[in-house]
Short mmCIF file of C-alpha atoms in Angstrom, two decimals:
data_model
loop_
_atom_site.label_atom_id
_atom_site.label_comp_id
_atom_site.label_asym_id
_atom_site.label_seq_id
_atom_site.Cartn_x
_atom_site.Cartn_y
_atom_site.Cartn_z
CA UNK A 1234 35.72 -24.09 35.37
CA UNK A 1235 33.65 -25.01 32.19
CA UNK A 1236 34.50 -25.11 28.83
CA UNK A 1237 32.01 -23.69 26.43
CA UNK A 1238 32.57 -23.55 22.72
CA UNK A 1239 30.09 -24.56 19.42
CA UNK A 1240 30.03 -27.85 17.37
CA UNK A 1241 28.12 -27.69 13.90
CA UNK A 1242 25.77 -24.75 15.25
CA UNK A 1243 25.48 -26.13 18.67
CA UNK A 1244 26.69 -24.93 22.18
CA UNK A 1245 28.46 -27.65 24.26
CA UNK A 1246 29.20 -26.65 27.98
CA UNK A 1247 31.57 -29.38 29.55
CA UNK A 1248 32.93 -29.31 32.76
CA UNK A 1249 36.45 -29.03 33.11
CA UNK A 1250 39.90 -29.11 34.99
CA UNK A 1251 38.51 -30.64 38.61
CA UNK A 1252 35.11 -30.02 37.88
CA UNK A 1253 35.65 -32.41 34.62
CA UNK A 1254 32.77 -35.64 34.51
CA UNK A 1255 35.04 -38.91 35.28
CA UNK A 1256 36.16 -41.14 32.65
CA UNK A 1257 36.49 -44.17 33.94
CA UNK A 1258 39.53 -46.77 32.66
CA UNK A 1259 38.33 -49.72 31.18
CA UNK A 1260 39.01 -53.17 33.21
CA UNK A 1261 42.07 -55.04 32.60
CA UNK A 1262 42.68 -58.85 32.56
CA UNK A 1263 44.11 -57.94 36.31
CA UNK A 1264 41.22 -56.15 37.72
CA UNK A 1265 39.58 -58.99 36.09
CA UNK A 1266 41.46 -61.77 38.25
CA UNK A 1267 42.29 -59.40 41.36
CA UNK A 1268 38.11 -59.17 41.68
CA UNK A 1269 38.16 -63.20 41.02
CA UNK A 1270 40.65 -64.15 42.83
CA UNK A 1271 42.69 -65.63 40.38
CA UNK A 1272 45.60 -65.55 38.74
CA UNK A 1273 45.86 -63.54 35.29
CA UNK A 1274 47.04 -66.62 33.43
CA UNK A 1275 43.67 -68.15 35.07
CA UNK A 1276 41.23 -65.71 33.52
CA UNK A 1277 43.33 -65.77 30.05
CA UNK A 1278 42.20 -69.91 29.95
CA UNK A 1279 39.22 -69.03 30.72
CA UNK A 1280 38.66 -66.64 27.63
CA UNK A 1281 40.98 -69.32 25.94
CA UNK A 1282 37.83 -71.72 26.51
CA UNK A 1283 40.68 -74.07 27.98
CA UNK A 1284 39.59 -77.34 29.55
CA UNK A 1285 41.15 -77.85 32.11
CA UNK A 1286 39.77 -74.80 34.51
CA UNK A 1287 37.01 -76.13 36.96
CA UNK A 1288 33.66 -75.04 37.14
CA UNK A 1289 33.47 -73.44 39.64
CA UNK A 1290 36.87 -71.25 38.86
CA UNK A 1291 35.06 -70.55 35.27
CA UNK A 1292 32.03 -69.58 37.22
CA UNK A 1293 33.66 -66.66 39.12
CA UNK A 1294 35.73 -65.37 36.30
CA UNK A 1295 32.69 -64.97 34.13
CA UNK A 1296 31.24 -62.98 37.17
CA UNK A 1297 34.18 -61.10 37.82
CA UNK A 1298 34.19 -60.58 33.76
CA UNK A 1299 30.04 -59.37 34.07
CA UNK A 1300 30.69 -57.13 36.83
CA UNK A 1301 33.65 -55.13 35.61
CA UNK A 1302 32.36 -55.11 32.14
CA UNK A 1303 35.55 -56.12 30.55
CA UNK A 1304 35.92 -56.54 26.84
CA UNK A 1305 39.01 -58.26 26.05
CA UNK A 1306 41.43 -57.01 23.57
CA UNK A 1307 41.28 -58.68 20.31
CA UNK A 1308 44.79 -57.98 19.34
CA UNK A 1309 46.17 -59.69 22.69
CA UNK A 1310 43.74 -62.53 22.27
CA UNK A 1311 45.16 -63.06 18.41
CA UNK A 1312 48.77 -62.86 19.99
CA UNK A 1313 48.07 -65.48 22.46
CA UNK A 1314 45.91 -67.73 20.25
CA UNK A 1315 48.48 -66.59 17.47
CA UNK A 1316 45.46 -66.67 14.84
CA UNK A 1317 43.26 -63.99 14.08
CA UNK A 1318 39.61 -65.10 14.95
CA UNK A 1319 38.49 -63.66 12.14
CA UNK A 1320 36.83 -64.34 9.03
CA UNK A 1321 36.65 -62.73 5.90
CA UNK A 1322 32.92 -62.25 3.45
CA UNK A 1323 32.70 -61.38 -0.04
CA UNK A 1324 29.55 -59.98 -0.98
CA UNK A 1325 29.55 -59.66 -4.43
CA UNK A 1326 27.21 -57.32 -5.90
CA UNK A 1327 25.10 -57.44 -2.76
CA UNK A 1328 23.06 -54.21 -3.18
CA UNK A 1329 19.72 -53.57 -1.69
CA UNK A 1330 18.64 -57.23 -2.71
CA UNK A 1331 16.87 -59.61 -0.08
CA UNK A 1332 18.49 -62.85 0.02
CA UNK A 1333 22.55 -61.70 -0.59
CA UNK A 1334 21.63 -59.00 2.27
CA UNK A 1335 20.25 -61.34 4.52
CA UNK A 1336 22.57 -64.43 3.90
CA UNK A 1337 25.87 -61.62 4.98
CA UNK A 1338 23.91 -60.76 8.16
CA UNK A 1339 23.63 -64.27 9.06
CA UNK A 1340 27.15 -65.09 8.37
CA UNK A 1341 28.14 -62.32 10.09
CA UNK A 1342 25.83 -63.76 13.15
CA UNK A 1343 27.20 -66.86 13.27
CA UNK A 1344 30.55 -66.01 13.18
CA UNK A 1345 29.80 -64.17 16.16
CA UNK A 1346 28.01 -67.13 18.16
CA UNK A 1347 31.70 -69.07 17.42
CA UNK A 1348 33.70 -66.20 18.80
CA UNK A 1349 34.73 -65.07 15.49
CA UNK A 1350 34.59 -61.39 13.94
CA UNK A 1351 33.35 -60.57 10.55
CA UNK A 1352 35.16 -58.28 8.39
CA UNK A 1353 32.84 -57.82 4.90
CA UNK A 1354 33.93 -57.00 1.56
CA UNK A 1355 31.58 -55.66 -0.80
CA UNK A 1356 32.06 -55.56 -4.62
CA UNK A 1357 30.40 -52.89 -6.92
CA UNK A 1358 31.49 -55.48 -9.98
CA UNK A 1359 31.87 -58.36 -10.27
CA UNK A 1360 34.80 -57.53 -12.74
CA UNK A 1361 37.89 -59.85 -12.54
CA UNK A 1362 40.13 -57.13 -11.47
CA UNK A 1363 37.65 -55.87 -8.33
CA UNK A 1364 37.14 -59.67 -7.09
CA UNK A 1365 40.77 -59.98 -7.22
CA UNK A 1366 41.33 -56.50 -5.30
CA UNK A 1367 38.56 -57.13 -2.57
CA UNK A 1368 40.47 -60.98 -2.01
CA UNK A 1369 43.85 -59.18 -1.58
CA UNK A 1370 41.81 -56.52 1.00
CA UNK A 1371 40.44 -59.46 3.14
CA UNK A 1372 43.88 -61.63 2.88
CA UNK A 1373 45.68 -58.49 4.16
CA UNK A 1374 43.57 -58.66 7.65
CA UNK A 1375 44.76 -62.12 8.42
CA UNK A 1376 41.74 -63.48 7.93
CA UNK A 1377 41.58 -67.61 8.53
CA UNK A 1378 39.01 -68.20 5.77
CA UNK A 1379 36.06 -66.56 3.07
CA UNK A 1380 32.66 -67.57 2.68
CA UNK A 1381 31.39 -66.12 -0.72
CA UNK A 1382 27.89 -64.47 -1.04
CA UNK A 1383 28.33 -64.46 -4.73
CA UNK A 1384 24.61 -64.62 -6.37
CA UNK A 1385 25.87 -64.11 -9.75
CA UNK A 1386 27.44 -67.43 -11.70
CA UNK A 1387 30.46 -66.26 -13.01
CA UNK A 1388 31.59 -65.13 -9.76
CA UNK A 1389 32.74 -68.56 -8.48
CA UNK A 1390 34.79 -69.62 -11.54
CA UNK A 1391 36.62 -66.51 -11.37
CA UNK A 1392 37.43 -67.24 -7.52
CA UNK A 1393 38.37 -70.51 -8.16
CA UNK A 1394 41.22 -69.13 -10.85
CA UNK A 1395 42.40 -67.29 -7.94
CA UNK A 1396 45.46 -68.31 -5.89
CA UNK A 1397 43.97 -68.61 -2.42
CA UNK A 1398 45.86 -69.55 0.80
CA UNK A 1399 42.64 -70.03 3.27
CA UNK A 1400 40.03 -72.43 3.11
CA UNK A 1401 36.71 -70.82 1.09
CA UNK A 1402 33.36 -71.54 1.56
CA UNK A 1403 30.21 -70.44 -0.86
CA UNK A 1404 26.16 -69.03 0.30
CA UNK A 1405 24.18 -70.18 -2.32
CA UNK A 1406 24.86 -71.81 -5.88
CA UNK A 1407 25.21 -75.40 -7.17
CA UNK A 1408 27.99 -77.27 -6.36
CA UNK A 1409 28.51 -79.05 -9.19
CA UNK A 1410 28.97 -75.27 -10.75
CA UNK A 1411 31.06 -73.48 -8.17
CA UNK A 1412 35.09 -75.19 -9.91
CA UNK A 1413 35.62 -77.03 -6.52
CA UNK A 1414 34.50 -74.46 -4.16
CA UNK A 1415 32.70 -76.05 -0.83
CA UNK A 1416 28.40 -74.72 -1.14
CA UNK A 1417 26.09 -74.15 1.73
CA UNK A 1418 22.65 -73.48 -0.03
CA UNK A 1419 19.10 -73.40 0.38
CA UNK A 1420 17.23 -75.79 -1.69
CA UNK A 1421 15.97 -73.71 -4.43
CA UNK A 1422 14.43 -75.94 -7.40
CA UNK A 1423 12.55 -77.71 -3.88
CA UNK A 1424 11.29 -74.53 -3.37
CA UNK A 1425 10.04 -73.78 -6.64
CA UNK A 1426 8.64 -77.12 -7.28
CA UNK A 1427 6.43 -75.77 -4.03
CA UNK A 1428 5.24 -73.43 -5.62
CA UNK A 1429 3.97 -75.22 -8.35
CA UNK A 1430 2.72 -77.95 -7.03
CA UNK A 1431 0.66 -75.39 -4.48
CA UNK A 1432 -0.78 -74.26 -7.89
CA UNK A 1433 -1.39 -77.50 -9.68
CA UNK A 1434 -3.26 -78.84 -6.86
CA UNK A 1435 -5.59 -75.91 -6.96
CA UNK A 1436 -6.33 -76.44 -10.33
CA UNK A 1437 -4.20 -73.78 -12.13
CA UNK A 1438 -2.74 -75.31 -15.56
CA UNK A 1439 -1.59 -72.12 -17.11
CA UNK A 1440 1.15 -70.71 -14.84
CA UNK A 1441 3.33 -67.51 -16.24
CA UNK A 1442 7.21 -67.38 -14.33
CA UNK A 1443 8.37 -63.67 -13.78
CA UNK A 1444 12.45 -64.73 -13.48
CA UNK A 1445 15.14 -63.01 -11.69
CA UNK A 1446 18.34 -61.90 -13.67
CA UNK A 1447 19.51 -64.48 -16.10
CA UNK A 1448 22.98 -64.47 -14.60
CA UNK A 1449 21.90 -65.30 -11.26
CA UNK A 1450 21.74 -69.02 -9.71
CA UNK A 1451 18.85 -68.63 -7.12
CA UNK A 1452 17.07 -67.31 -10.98
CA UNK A 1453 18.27 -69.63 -12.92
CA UNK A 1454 17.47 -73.18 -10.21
CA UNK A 1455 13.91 -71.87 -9.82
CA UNK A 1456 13.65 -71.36 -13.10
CA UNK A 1457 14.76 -74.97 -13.88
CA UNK A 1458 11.90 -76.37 -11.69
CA UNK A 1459 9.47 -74.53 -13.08
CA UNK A 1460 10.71 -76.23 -16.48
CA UNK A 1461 10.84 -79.52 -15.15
CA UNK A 1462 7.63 -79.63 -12.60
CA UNK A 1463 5.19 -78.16 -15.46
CA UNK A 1464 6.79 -80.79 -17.89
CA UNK A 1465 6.33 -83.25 -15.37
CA UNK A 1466 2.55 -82.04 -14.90
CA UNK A 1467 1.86 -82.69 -18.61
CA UNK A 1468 0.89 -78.83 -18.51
CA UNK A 1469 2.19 -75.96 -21.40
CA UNK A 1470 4.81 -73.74 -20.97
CA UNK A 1471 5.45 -69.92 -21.39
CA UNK A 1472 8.38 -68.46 -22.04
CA UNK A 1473 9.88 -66.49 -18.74
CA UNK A 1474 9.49 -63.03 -18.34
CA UNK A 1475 12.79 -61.85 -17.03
CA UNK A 1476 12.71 -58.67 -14.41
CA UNK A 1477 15.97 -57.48 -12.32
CA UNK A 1478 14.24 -58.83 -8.46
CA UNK A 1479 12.97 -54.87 -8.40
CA UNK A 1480 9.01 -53.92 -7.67
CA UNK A 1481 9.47 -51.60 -10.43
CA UNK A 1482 10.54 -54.33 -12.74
CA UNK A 1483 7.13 -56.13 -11.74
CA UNK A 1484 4.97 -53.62 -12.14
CA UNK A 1485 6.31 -53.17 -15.68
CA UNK A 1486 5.66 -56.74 -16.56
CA UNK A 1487 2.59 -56.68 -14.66
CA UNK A 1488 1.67 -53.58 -17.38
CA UNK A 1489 2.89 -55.33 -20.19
CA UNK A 1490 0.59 -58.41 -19.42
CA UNK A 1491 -2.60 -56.24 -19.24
CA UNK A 1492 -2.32 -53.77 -21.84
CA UNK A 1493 -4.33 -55.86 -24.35
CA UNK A 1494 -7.28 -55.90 -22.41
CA UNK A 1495 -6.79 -52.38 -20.90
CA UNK A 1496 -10.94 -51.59 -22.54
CA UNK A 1497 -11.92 -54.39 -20.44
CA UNK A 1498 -10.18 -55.68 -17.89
CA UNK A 1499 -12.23 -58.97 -16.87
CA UNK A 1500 -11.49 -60.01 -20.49
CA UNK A 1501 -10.00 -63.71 -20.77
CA UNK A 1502 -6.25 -63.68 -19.62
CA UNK A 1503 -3.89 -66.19 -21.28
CA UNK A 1504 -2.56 -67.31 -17.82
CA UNK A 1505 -4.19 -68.02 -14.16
CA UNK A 1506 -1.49 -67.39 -12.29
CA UNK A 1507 1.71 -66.16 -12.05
CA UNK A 1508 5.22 -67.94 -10.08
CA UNK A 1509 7.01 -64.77 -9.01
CA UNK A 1510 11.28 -65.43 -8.22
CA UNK A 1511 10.72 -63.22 -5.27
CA UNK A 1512 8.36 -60.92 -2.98
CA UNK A 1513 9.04 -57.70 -4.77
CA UNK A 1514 8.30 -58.12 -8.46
CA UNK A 1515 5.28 -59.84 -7.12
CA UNK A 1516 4.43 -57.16 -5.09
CA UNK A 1517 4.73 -54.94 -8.40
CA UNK A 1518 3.25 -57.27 -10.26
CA UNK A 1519 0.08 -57.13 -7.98
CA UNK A 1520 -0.12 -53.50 -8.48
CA UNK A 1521 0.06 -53.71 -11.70
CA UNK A 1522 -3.25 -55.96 -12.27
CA UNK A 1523 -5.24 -53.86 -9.49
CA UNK A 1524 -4.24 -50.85 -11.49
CA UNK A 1525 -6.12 -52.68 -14.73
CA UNK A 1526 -9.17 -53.52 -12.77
CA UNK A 1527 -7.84 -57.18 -11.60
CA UNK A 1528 -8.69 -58.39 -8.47
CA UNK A 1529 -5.89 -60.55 -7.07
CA UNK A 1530 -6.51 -63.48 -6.25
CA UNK A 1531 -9.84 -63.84 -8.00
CA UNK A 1532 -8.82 -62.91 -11.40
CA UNK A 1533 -5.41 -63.87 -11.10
CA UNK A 1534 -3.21 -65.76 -8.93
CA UNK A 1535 0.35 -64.90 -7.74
CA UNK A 1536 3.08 -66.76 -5.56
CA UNK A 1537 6.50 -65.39 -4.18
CA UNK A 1538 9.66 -66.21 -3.01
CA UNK A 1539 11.75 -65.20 0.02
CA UNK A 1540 9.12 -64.23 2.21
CA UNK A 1541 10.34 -61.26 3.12
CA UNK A 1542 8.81 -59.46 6.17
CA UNK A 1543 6.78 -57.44 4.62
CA UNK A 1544 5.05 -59.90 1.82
CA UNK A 1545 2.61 -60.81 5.65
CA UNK A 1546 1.12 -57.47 4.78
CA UNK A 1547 0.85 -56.97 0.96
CA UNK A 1548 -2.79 -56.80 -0.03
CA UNK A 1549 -3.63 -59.91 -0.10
CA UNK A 1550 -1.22 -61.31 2.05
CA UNK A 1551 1.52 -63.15 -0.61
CA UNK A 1552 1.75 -67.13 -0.36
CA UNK A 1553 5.41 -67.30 -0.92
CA UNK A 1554 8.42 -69.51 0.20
CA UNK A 1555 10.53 -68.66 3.02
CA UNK A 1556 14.33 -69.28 3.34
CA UNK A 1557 15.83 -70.10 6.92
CA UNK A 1558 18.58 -67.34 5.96
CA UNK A 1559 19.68 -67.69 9.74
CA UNK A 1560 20.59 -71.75 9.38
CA UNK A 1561 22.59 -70.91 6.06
CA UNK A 1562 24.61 -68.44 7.85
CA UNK A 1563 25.02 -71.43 10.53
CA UNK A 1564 26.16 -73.94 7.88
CA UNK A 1565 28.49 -71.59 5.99
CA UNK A 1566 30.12 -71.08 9.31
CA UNK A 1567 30.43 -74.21 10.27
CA UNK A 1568 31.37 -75.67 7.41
CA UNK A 1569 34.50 -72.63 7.01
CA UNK A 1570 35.30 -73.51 10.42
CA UNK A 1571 35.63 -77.17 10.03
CA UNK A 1572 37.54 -76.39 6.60
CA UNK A 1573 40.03 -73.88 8.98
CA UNK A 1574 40.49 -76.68 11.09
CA UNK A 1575 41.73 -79.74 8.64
CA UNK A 1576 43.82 -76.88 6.94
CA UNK A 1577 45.64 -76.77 10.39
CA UNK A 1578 45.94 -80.54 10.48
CA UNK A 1579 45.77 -82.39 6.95
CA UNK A 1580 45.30 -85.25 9.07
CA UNK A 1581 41.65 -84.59 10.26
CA UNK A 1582 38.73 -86.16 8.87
CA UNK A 1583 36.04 -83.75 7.45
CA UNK A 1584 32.87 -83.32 9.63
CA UNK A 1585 30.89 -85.34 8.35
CA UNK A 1586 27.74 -84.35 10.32
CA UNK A 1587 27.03 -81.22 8.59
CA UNK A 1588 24.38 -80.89 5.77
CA UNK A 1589 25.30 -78.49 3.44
CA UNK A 1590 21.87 -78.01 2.07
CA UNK A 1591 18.77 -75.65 3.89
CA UNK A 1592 15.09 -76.69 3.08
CA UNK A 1593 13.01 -74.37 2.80
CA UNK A 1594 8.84 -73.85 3.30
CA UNK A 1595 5.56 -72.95 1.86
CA UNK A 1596 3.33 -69.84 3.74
CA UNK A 1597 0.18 -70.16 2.13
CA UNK A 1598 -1.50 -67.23 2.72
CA UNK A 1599 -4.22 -65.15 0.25
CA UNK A 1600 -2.73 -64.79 -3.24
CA UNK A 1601 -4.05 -67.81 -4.27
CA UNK A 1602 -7.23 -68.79 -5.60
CA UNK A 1603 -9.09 -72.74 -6.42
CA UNK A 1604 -9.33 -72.89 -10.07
CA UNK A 1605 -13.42 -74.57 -8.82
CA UNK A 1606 -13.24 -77.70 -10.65
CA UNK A 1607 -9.87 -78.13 -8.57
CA UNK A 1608 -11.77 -77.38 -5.52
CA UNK A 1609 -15.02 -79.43 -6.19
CA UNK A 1610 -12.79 -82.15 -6.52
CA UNK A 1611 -11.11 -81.49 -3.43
CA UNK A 1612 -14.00 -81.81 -1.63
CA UNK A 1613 -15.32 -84.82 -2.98
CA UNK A 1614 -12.04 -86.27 -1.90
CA UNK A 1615 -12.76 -84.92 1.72
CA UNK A 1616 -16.36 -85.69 2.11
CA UNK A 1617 -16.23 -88.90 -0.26
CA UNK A 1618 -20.02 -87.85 -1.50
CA UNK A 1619 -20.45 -89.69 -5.09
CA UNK A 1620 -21.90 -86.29 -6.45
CA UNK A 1621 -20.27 -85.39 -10.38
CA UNK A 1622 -21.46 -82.97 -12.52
CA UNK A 1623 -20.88 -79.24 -11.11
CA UNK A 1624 -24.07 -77.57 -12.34
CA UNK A 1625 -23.70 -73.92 -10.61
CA UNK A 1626 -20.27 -73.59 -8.68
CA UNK A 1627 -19.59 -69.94 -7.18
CA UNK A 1628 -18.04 -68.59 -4.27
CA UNK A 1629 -18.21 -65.57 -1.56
CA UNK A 1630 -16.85 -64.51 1.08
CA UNK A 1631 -18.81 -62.33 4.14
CA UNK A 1632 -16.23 -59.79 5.78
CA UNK A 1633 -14.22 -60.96 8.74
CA UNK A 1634 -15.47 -64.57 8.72
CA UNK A 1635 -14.15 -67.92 7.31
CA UNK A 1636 -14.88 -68.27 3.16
CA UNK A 1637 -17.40 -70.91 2.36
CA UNK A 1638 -17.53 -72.65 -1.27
CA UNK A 1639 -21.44 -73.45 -2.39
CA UNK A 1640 -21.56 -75.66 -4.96
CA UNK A 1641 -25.30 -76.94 -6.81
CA UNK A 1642 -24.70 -80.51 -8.05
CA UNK A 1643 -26.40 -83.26 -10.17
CA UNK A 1644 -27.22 -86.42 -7.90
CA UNK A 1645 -29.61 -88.82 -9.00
CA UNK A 1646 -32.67 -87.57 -7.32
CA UNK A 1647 -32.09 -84.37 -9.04
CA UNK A 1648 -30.48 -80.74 -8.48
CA UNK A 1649 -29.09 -80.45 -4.70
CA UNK A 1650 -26.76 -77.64 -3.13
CA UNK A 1651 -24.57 -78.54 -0.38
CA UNK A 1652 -21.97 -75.99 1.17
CA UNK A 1653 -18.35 -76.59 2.89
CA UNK A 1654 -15.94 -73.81 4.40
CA UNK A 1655 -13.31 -73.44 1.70
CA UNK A 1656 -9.60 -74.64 2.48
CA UNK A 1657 -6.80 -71.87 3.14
CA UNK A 1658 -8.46 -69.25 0.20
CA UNK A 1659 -11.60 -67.43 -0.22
CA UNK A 1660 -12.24 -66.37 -3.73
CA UNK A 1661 -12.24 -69.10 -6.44
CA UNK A 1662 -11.01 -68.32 -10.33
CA UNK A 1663 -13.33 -70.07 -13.09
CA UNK A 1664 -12.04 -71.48 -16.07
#
């Protein structure tokens, strides 16, 4: 006999009554131990990570486990452990953006790797009333702690107003910001002072900052070090042009910065490059200046942040900073999971051993041009020739090969030109 009958516009044959396909019953904790030869309390230790099986026993049960497929039930294994194994995020306001998204997924991740399952709760607002709701909606799984994903400041001083029972743990923000709330971060003003240095050292003293949102920390830290590391520099600052992390929002600024010399766009800009808070808007922004008749990075240099997978491939390929989203979601885990612990005995000493702060890196890749007096001098420092006065600097590079800077210089015995392959960049911006 078959059974033949339609499903959204589709025919579905399926055999049935004798002729119907198998299904087969999924392995139990005794199917697990008969094939094992064990006991059922034996196998239960061993998922129990208890340490007083042998090797050798632990050895076959994970076999026996392999073979049959078995998935243990998480219900049973929270009525034997009598705690959930679960934790609890709160991704506040999350959206499409980069560095919440990718800080949840490596929560989530490493909450796996420590036998623990993620349950995520995402907030639309960041109103008082929905952080309170999505709280009561993670508390109501059992869940044995929080970490926060909360990229907006006020979102941490309304949690900490909060009557929480489990231990709570923060991705991202300052510390001495988040009311009392434990924060795993990556090192954001470290990262922007990166940045800038990258572009002081290559000569660039008139640097523009496209900011994230205002009310955002990762915005407002990088924003800080650019402050502080121009100041430092003895170099002028601009006031930031704030966009919403969006390409769209780049391109606009990007627009806005070129429309005065829109009849001639190799006319003087006010800036030589431009400190972007992340990939996207710089990937609008460099839109925007192509679409003027800018070349990037000849006319105009630009920098990211996040590194996102595809800033490799923008046109140039972006210099940016990358954050190790993977060892934050490592830290916030560990750290809950120490936290979960002492809450079980207020005896326990706090783990010392974990570093609640990420560092991140500099890719240099093409975005970024020598401002040539910069460069001149950085070669001077590399050959230690006693050559001055740059007479006729200017720069090419022949398709597919490495760039190379010629430079004609004043010695004493007169004019000489001398050539050296240029350092991570091929086109150089005058001044």
């Amino acid at each position: 006999m078959w059974w033949k009958g339609k499903i959204s516009g589709m025919t579905v044959i399926e055999p049935s009554g004798s002729q119907a396909w198998p299904r087969r019953r999924p392995a139990s904790i005794r199917d697990v131990a008969r094939l094992a030869g064990v006991s059922h309390q034996t196998v239960s230790r061993v998922l129990n990570e208890h340490p007083s099986i042998r090797d050798a026993t632990k050895s076959r049960v994970l076999a026996a486990i392999d073979e049959l497929q078995f998935r243990p039930s998480r219900a049973a294994r929270m009525l034997s452990r009598q705690r959930s194994q679960t934790i609890g995020i709160l991704a506040a306001a999350v959206g499409g953006h980069y560095g919440p998204a990718s800080s949840v997924s490596a929560v989530e991740d490493a909450a796996r790797e420590r036998g623990y399952y993620a349950t995520v709760a995402h907030l639309a607002s960041v109103a008082p009333n929905a952080i309170s709701a999505a709280i009561t909606d993670l508390l109501s799984q059992d869940v044995e702690g929080i970490v926060i994903v909360a990229p907006r400041i006020t979102v941490l001083s309304l949690l900490a107003a909060l009557p929480m029972t489990v231990p709570i743990v923060a991705a991202q923000g300052e510390p001495h910001n988040a009311s009392g709330i434990p924060v795993a971060a990556v090192n954001q003003e470290a990262g922007a002072r990166m940045v800038l240095e990258h572009l002081v050292e290559r000569g660039h003293s008139r640097i523009l900052h496209v900011a994230g949102p205002p009310d955002w920390n990762d915005a407002q830290l990088r924003l800080r070090a650019y402050r502080t590391t121009l100041q430092d520099a003895g170099l002028p600052l601009s006031p930031p042009l704030f966009g919403d992390w969006t390409a769209d929002s780049g391109f606009e600024i990007g627009r806005a910065l070129t429309k005065d010399g829109a009849d001639s766009p190799r006319a003087e800009l006010p800036f030589t490059a431009v400190f972007s808070s992340n990939d996207q808007m710089a990937l609008g922004l460099i839109h925007a200046f192509r679409a003027a008749g800018l070349d990037v990075p000849r006319d105009v240099s630009i920098v990211g942040f996040d590194d996102i997978p595809e800033s490799a491939h923008f046109w140039p390929p972006l210099t940016t900073v990358r954050q190790d989203f993977r060892n934050l979601g490592v830290r916030c885990v560990t750290m809950l999971l120490d936290a979960i612990r002492r809450a079980g005995d207020p005896a326990a000493a706090p783990d010392t051993s974990i570093s609640p702060v990420v560092e991140p890196q500099l890719v240099i890749r093409d975005s970024v041009s020598w401002v040539l007096a910069a460069l001149a001098t950085h070669h001077e420092s590399l050959t230690g020739a006693a050559e001055h006065a740059i007479m006729v600097p200017r720069c090419y590079r022949s398709h597919g090969q490495r760039s190379t800077l010629l430079v004609t210089r004043q010695v004493a015995s007169g004019v000489a030109t001398r050539s050296w392959p240029a350092p991570e960049t091929s086109l150089c911006t005058t001044i």
